[in-house]
CSV table of C-alpha atoms and ligand atoms in Angstrom, one decimal:
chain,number,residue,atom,x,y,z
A,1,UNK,CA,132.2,-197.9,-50.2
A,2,UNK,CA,135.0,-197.6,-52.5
A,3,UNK,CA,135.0,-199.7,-55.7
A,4,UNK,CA,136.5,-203.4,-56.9
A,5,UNK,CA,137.4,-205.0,-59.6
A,6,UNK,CA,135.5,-207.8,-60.6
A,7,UNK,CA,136.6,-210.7,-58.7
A,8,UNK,CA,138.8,-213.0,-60.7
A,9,UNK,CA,139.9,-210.3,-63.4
A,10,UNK,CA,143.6,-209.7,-63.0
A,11,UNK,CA,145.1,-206.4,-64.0
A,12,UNK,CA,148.2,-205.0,-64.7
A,13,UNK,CA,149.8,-201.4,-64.3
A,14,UNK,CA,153.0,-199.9,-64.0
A,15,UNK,CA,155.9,-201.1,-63.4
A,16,UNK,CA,154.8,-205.2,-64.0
A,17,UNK,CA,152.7,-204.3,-66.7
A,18,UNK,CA,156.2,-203.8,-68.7
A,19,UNK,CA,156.9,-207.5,-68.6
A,20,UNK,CA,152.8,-208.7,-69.1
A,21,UNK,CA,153.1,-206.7,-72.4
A,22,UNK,CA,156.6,-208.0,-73.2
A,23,UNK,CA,155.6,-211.5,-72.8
A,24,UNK,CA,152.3,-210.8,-75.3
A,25,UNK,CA,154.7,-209.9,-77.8
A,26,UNK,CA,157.2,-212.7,-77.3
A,27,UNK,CA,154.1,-215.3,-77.3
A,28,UNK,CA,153.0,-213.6,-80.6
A,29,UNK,CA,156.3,-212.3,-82.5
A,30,UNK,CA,156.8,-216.2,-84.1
A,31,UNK,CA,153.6,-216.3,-86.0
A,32,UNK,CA,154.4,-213.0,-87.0
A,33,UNK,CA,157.5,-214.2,-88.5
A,34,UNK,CA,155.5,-217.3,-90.3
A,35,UNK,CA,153.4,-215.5,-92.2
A,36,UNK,CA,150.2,-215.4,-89.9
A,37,UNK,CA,147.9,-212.0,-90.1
A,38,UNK,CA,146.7,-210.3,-87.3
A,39,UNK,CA,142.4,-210.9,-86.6
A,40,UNK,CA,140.6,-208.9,-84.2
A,41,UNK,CA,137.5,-210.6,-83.5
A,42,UNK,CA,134.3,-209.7,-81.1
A,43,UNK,CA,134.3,-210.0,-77.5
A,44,UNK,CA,130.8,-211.3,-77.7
A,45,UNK,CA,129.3,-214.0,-80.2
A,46,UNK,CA,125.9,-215.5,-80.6
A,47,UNK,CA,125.8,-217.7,-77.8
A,48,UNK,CA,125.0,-221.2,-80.1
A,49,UNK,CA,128.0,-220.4,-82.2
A,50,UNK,CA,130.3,-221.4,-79.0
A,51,UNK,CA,127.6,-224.3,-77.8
A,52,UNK,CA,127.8,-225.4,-81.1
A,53,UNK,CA,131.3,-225.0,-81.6
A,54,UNK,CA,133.2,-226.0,-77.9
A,55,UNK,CA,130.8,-228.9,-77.3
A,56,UNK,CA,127.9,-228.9,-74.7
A,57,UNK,CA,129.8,-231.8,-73.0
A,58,UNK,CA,132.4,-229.1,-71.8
A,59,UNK,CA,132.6,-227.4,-68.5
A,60,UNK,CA,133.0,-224.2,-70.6
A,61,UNK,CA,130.0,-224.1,-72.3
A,62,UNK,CA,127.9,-225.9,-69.6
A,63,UNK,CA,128.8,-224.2,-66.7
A,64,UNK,CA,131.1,-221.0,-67.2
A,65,UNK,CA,130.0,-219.0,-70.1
A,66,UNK,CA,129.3,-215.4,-69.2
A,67,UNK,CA,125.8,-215.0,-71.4
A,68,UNK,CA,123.2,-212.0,-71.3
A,69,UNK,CA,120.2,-211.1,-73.9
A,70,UNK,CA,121.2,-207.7,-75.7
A,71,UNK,CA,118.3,-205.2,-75.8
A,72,UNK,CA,116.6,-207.3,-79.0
A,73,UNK,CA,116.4,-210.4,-77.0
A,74,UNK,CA,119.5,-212.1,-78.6
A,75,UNK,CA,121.4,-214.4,-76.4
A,76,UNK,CA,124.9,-213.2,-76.6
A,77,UNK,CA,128.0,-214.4,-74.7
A,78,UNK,CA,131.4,-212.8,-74.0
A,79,UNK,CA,134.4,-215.1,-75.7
A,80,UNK,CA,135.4,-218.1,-74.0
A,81,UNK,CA,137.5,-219.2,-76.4
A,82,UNK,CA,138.9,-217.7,-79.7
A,83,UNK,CA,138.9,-220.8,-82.2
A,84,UNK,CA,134.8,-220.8,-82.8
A,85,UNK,CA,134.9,-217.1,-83.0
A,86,UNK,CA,137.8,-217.5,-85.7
A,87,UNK,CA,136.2,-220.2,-87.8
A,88,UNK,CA,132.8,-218.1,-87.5
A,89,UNK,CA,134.9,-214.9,-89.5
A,90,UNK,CA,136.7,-217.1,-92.1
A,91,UNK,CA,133.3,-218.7,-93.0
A,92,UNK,CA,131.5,-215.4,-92.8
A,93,UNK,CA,133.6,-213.0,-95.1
A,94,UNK,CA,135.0,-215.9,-97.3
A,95,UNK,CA,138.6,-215.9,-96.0
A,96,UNK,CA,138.9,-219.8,-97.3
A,97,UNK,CA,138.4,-218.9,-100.6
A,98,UNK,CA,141.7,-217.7,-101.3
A,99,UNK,CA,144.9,-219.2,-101.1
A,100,UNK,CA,145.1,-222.3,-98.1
A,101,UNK,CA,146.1,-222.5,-95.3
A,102,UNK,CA,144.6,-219.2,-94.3
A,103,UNK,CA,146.6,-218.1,-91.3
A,104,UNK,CA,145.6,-216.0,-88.4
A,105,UNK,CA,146.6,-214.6,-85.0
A,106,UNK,CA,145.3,-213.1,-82.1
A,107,UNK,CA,145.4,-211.3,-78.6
A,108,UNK,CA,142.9,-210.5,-76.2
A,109,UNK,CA,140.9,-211.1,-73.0
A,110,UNK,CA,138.7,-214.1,-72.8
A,111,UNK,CA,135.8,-215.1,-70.3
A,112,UNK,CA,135.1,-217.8,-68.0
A,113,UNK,CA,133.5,-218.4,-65.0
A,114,UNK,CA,135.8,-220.4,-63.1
A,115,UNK,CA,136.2,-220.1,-59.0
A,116,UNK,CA,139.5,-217.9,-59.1
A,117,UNK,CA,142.8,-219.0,-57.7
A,118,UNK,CA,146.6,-218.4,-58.2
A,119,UNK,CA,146.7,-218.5,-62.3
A,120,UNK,CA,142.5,-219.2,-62.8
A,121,UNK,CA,141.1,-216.4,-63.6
A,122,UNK,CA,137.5,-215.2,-64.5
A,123,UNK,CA,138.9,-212.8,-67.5
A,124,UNK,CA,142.3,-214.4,-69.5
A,125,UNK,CA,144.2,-213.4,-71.9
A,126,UNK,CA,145.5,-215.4,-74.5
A,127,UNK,CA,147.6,-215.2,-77.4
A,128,UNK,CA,146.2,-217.5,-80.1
A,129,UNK,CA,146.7,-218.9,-83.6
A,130,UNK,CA,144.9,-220.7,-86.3
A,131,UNK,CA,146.3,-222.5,-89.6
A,132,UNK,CA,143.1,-223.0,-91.1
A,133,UNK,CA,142.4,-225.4,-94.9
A,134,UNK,CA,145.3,-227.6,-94.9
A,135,UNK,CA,145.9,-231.1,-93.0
A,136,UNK,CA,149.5,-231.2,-93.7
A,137,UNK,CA,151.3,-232.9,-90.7
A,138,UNK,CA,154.0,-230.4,-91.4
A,139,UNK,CA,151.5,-227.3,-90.4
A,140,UNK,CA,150.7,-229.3,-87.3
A,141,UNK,CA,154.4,-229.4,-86.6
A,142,UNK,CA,154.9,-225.4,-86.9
A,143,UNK,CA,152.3,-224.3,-85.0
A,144,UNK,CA,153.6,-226.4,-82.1
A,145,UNK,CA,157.0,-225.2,-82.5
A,146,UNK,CA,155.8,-221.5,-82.4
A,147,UNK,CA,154.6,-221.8,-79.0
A,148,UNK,CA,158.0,-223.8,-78.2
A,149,UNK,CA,159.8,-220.5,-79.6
A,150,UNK,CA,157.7,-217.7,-78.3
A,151,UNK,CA,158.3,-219.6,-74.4
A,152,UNK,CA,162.1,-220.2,-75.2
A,153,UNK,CA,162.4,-216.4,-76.0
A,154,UNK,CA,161.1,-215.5,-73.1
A,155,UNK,CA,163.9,-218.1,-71.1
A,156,UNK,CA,161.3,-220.4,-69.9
A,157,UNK,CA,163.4,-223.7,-69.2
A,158,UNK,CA,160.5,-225.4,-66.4
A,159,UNK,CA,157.9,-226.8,-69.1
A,160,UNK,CA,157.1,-229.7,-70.8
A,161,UNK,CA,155.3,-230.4,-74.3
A,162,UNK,CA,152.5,-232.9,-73.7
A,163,UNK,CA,151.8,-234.2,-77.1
A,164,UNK,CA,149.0,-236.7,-78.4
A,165,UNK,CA,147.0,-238.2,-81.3
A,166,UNK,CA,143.1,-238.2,-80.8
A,167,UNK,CA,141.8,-239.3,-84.0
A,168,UNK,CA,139.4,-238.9,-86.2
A,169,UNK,CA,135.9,-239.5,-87.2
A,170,UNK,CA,136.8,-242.6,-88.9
A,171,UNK,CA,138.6,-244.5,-85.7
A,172,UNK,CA,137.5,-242.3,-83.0
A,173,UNK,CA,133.7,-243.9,-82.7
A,174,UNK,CA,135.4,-247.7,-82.3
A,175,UNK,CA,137.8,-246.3,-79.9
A,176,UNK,CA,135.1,-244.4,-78.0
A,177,UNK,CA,132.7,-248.2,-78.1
A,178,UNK,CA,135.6,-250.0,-76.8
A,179,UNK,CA,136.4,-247.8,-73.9
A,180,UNK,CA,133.0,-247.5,-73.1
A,181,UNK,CA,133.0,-251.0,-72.5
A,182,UNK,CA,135.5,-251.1,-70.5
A,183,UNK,CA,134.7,-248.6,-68.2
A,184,UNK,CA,131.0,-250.8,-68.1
A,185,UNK,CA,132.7,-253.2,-66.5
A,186,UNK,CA,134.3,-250.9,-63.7
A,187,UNK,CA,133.0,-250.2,-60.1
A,188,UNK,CA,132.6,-247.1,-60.7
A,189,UNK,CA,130.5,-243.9,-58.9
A,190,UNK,CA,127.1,-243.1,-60.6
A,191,UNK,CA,128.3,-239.7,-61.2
A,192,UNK,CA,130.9,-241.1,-63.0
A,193,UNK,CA,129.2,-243.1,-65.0
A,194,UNK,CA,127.3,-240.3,-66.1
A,195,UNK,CA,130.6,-238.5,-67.2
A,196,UNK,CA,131.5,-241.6,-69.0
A,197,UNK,CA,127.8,-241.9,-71.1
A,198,UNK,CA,128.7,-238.0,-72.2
A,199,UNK,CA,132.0,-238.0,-73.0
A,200,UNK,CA,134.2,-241.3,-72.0
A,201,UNK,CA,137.4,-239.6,-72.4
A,202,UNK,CA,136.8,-237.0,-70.4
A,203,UNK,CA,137.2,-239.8,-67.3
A,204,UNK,CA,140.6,-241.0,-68.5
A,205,UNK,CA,141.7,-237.8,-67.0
A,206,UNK,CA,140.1,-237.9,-63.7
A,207,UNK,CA,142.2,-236.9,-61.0
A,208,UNK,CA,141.8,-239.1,-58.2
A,209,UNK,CA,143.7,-242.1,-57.3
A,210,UNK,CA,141.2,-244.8,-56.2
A,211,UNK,CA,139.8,-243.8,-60.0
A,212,UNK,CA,143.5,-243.5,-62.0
A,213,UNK,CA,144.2,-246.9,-60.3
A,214,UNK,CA,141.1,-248.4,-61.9
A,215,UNK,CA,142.4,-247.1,-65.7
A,216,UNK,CA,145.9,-249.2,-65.7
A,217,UNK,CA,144.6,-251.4,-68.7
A,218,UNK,CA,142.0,-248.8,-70.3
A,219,UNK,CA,142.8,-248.5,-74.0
A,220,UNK,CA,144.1,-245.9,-75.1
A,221,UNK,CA,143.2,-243.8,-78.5
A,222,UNK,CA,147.0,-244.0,-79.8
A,223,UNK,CA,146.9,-247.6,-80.1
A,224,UNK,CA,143.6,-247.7,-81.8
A,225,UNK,CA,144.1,-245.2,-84.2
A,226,UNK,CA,143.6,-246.0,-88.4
A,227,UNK,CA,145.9,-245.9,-90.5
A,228,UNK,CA,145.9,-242.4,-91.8
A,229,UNK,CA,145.8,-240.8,-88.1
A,230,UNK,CA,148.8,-243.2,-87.4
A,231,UNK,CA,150.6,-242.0,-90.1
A,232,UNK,CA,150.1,-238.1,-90.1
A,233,UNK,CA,151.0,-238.5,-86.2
A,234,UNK,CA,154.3,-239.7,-87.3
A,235,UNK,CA,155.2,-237.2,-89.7
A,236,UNK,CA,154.5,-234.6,-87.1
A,237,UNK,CA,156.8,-236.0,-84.8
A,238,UNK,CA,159.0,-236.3,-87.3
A,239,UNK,CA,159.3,-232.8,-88.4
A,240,UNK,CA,158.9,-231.6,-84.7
A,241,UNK,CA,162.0,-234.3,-84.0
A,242,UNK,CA,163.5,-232.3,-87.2
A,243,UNK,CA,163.0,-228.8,-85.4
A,244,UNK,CA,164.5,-229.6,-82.3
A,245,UNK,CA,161.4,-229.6,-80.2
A,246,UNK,CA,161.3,-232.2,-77.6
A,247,UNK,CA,158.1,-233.8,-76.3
A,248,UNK,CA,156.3,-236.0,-73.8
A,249,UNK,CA,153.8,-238.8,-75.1
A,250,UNK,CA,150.4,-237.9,-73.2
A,251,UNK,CA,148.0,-240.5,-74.2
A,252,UNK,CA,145.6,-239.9,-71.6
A,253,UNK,CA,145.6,-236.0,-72.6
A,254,UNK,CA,141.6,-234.8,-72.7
A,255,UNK,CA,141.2,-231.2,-73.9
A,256,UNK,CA,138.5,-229.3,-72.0
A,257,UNK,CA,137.1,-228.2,-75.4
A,258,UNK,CA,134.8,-230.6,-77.6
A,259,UNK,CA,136.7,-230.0,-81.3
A,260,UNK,CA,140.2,-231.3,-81.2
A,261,UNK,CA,141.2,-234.8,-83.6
A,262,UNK,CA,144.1,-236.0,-84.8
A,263,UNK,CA,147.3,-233.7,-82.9
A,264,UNK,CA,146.4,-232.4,-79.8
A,265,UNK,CA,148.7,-230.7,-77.6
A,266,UNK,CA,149.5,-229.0,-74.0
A,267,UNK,CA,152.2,-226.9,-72.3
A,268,UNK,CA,153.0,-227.9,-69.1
A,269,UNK,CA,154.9,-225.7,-66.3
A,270,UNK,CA,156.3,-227.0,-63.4
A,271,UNK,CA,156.4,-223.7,-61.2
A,272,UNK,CA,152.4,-222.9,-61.1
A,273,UNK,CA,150.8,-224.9,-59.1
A,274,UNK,CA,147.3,-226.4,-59.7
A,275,UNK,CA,147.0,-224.3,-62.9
A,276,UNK,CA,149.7,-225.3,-64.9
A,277,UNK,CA,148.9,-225.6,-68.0
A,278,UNK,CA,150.3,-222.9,-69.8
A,279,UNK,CA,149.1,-223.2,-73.2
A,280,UNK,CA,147.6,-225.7,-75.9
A,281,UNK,CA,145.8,-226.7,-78.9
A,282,UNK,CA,145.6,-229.0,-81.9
A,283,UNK,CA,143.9,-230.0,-85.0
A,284,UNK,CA,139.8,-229.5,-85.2
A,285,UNK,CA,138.9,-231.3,-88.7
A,286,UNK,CA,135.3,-231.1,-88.1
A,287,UNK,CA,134.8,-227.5,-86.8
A,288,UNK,CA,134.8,-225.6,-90.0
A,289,UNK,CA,131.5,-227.9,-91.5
A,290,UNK,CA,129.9,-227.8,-88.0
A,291,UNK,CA,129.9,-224.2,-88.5
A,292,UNK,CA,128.2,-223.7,-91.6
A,293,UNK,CA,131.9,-223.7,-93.5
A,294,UNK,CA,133.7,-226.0,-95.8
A,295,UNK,CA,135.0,-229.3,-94.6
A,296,UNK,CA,138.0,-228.1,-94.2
A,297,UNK,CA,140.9,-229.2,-91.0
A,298,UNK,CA,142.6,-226.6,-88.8
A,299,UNK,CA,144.7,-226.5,-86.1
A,300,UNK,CA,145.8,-223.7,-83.8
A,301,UNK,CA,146.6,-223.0,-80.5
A,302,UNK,CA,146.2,-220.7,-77.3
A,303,UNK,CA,148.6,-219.5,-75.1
A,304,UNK,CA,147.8,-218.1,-71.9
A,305,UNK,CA,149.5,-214.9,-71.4
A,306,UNK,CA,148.3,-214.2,-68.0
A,307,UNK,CA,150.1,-217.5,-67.1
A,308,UNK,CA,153.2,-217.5,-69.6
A,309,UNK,CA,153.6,-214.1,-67.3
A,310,UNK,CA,153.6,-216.4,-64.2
A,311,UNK,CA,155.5,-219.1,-65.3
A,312,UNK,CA,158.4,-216.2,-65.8
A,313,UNK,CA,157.5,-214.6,-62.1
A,314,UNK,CA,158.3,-218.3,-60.9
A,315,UNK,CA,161.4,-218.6,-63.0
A,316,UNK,CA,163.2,-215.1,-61.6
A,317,UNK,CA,163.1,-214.0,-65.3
A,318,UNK,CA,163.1,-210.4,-65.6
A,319,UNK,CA,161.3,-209.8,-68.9
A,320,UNK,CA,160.5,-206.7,-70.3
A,321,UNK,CA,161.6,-202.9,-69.9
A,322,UNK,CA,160.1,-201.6,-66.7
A,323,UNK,CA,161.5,-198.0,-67.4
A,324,UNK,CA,159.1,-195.3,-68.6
A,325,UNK,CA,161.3,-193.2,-69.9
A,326,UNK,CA,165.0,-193.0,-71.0
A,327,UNK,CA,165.4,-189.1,-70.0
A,328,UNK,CA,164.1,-186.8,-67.1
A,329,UNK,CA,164.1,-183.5,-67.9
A,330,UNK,CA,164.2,-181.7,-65.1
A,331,UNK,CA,163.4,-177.2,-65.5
A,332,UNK,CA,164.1,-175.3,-62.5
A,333,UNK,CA,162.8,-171.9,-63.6
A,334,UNK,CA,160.1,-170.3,-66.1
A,335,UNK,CA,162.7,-170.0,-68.8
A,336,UNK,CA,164.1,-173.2,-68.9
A,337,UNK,CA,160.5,-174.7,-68.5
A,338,UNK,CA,159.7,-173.2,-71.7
A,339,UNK,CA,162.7,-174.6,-73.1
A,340,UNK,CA,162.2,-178.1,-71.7
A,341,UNK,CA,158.5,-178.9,-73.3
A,342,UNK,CA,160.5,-177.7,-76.6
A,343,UNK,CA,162.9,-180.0,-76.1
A,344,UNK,CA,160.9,-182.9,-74.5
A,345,UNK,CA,159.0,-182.9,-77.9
A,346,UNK,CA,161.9,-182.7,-80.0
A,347,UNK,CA,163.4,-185.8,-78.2
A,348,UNK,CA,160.6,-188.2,-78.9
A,349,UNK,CA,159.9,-187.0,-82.4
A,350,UNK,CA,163.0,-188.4,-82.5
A,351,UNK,CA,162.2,-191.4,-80.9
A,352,UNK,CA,163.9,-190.8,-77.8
A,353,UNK,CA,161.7,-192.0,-74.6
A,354,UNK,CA,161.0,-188.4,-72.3
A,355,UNK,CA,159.4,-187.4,-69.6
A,356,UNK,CA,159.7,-184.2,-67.8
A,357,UNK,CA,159.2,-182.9,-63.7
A,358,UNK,CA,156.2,-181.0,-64.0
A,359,UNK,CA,154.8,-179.2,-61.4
A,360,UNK,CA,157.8,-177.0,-61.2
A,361,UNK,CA,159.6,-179.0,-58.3
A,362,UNK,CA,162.4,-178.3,-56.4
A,363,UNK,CA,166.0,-180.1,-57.5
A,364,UNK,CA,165.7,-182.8,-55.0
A,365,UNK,CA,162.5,-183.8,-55.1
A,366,UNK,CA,162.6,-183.7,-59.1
A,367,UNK,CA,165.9,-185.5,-58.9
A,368,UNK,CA,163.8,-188.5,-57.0
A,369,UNK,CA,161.2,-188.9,-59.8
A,370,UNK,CA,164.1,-188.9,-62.3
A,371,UNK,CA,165.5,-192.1,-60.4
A,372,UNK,CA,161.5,-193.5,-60.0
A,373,UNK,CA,161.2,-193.4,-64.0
A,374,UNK,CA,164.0,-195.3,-64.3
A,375,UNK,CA,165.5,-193.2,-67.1
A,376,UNK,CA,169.2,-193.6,-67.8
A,377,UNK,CA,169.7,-189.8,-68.1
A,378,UNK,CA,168.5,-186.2,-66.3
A,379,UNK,CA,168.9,-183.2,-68.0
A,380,UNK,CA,168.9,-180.3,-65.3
A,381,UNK,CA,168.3,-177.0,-66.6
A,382,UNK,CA,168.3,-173.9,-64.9
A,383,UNK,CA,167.8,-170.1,-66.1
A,384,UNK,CA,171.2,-169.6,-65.7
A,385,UNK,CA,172.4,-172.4,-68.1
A,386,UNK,CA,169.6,-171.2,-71.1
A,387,UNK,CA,171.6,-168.1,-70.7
A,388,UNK,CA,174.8,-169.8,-70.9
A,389,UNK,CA,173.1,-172.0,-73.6
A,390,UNK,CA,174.2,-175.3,-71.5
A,391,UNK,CA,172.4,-177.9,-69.9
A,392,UNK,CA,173.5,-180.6,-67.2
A,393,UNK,CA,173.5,-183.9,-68.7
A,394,UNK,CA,173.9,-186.1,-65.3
A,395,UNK,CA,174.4,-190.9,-65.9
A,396,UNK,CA,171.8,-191.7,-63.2
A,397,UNK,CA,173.7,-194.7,-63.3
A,398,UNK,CA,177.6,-193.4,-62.9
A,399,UNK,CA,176.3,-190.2,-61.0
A,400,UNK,CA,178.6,-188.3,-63.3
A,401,UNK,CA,177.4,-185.1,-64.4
A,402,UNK,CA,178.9,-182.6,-67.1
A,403,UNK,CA,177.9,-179.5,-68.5
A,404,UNK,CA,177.2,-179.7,-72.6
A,405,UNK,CA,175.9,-177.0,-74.8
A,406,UNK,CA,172.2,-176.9,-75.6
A,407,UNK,CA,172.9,-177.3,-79.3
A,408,UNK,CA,174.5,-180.8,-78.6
A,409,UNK,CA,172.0,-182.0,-76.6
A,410,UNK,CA,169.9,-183.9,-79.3
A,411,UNK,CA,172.7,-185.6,-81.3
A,412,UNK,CA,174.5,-186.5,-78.1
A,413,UNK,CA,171.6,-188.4,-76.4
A,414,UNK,CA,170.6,-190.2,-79.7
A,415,UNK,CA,173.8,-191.4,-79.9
A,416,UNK,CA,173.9,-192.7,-76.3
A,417,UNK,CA,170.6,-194.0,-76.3
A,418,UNK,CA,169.6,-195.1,-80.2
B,1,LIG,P1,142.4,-223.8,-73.6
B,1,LIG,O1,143.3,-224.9,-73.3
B,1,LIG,O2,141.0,-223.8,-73.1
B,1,LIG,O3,142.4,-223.7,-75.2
B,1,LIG,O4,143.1,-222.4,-73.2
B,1,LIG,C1,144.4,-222.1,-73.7
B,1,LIG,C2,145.2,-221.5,-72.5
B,1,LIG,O5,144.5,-220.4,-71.9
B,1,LIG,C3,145.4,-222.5,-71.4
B,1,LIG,O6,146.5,-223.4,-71.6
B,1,LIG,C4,145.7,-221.6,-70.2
B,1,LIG,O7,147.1,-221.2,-70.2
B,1,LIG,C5,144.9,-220.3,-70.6
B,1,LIG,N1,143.7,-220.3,-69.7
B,1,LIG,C6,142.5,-221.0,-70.0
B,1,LIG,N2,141.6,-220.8,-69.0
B,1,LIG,C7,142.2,-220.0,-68.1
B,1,LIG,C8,141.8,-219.3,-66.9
B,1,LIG,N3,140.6,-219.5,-66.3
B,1,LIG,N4,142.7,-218.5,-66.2
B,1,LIG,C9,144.0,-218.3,-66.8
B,1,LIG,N5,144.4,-218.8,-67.9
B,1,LIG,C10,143.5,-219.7,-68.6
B,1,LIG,C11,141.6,-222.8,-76.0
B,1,LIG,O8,141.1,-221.8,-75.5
B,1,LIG,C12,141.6,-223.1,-77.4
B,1,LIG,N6,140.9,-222.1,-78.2
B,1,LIG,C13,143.1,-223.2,-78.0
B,1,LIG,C14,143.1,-223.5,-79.4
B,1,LIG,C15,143.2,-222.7,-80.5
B,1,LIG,N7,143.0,-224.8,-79.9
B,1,LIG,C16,143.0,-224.7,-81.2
B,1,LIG,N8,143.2,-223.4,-81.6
């Protein structure tokens, strides 16, 4: 039987793997430009250091972690998340004891097991970021207008910015009373009310009608928030008004991760479907001391990349270069093969994209793989033009084709192509 990839796990290869890696850079290149250094964490953790850190309350610790003992008995579990993981290596080698906010970013597959669908997968990718120390409303603003950017560089237009405030430690427990209370007095299903004992939020965003049309007059955390949250919510708003980055109130936003307080936000796309959330975060004051660290706030996000790359699918964008190569060399003779590895390696040391037909082809059929490369240029070189010191430098584009000397060759297609 022949072999499958795990189902769930998306892959990419050649030619749209172009455009998934252009829109992991584009999702990243912002944070590079703010001042955020690049972390490669684990794949796998101590399983309590995610139960600890995303909440057992959560679908993603409860039910979809992917966790296995190691050969010592140690119960490990592959990444659902980056943020815990992040927290865990700024507590562990000390990275808060320098100068605050310490700022970090990150790319890689994550793991959950989710039933699979158009844009749910079992591995994702994400590109992430954590501002870590400092609980200035004007951090809060920046990371949110990073993800804004790295979307809009990519042309995404179809998304929204969902945008809410879910308090802190000090008004959250009142706010949490007082809608439990209210949903006491609902008719609703014993399931339900289970939810609602566990986490009372997390039925605010329940999906179905007979249920939404239950919630018209729940309250709602940003009318209830003290006087602190209410004011660091309006300075981000303020600077994110300031940026240019427009947003949707989202009162009734509940993250499906335990940590979040104070500015929590999501990025919505219109063109996905079911799944279409295509990235989010917010502040987490209380992760760092939960951990083991200081009491020190955060805030981050995650972007997904496998859906970012959907979202541009759905929009027409073409993102990315999906050539392999700028030049084909094509050798049609022992001689000019010779020459043409020679010359192949002289063109990239220059930084000129090369591939050559190996295999020593015939002219037509190695004329077909220059046009499947997608290289701008073929070089054709035959015995007879090493002797005459001349190659043929054919635009696959124009079609036109001219003879130029061999010694010309190297300055003429950097300056075409560089
Ligand atoms: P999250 O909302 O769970 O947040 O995931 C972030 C993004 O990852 C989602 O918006 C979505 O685009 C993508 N994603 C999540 N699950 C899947 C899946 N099964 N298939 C495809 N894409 C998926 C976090 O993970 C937080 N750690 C973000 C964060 C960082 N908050 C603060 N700092």
């Amino acid at each position: 039987m022949a072999f499958q990839a795990p189902k769930g796990v998306p892959e990419y290869f050649p030619p749209d793997s172009a455009a998934f890696l252009a829109v992991r850079d584009a999702l990243s290149a912002p944070a590079r430009r703010a001042g955020y250094g690049y972390i490669e964490l684990p794949v796998f953790e101590e399983t309590a250091l995610f139960v600890r850190g995303v909440g057992e309350s959560t679908d993603v610790v409860s039910k979809e972690m992917y966790t296995f003992d190691d050969r010592g008995g140690r119960s490990l579990t592959l990444r659902p998340e980056g943020t815990a993981g992040v927290v865990r290596a700024v507590i562990e080698h000390g990275l808060d004891r320098g100068q605050l906010p310490v700022k970090l970013w990150y790319a890689g597959p994550f793991f959950r097991a989710e039933r699979p669908q158009h844009g749910r997968y079992r591995q994702l990718q994400q590109v992430g970021v954590e501002a870590i120390g400092l609980d200035d409303p004007a951090l809060d603003a920046e990371v949110v207008q990073l993800a804004d950017a790295g979307y809009r560089s990519l042309g995404l237009t179809g998304y929204r910015l969902e945008l809410t405030s879910l308090g802190d430690a000090a008004c959250r427990p009142a706010y949490r009373a007082l809608l439990l209370d209210f949903l006491g007095r609902l008719d609703l299903d014993e399931a339900t009310r289970q939810r609602a004992q566990l986490n009372p939020l997390r039925v605010l965003d329940d999906k179905r009608p007979e249920v939404q049309a239950l919630l018209g007059d729940a309250p709602l955390m940003v009318d209830h928030l003290c006087s602190a949250c209410a004011a660091h919510y309006d300075e981000v708003r303020r600077h994110l008004a300031a940026l240019g980055v427009a947003w949707t109130e989202a009162p009734r936003m509940v993250r499906g991760l335990d940590y979040y307080t104070r500015t929590t936000f999501e990025f919505v796309h219109d063109g996905l479907g079911a799944q279409s959330g295509i990235g989010g975060g917010g502040r987490y004051d209380g992760l760092m001391s939960s951990l083991g660290g200081q009491s020190l706030s955060g805030i981050g996000f995650g972007l997904g990349t496998d859906r970012t790359y959907l979202a541009c699918l759905a929009e027409g964008l073409s993102v990315g270069d999906a050539a392999r190569c700028d030049v084909f060399l094509v050798p049609l003779g022992g001689g000019a093969k010779d020459a043409v590895v020679v010359l192949a390696g002289q063109l990239r040391s220059a930084g000129v994209r090369v591939d050559i037909a190996y295999g020593d082809r015939a002219l037509k059929g190695a004329m077909k793989g220059a046009d499947r490369s997608g290289a701008s240029y073929a070089v054709v070189l035959g015995d007879r033009d090493l002797d005459a010191g001349e190659a043929q430098l054919k635009d696959l584009r124009t079609h036109e084709q001219d003879a130029v000397p061999l010694i010309d060759l190297l300055d003429l297609l950097k300056g075409k192509l560089l």
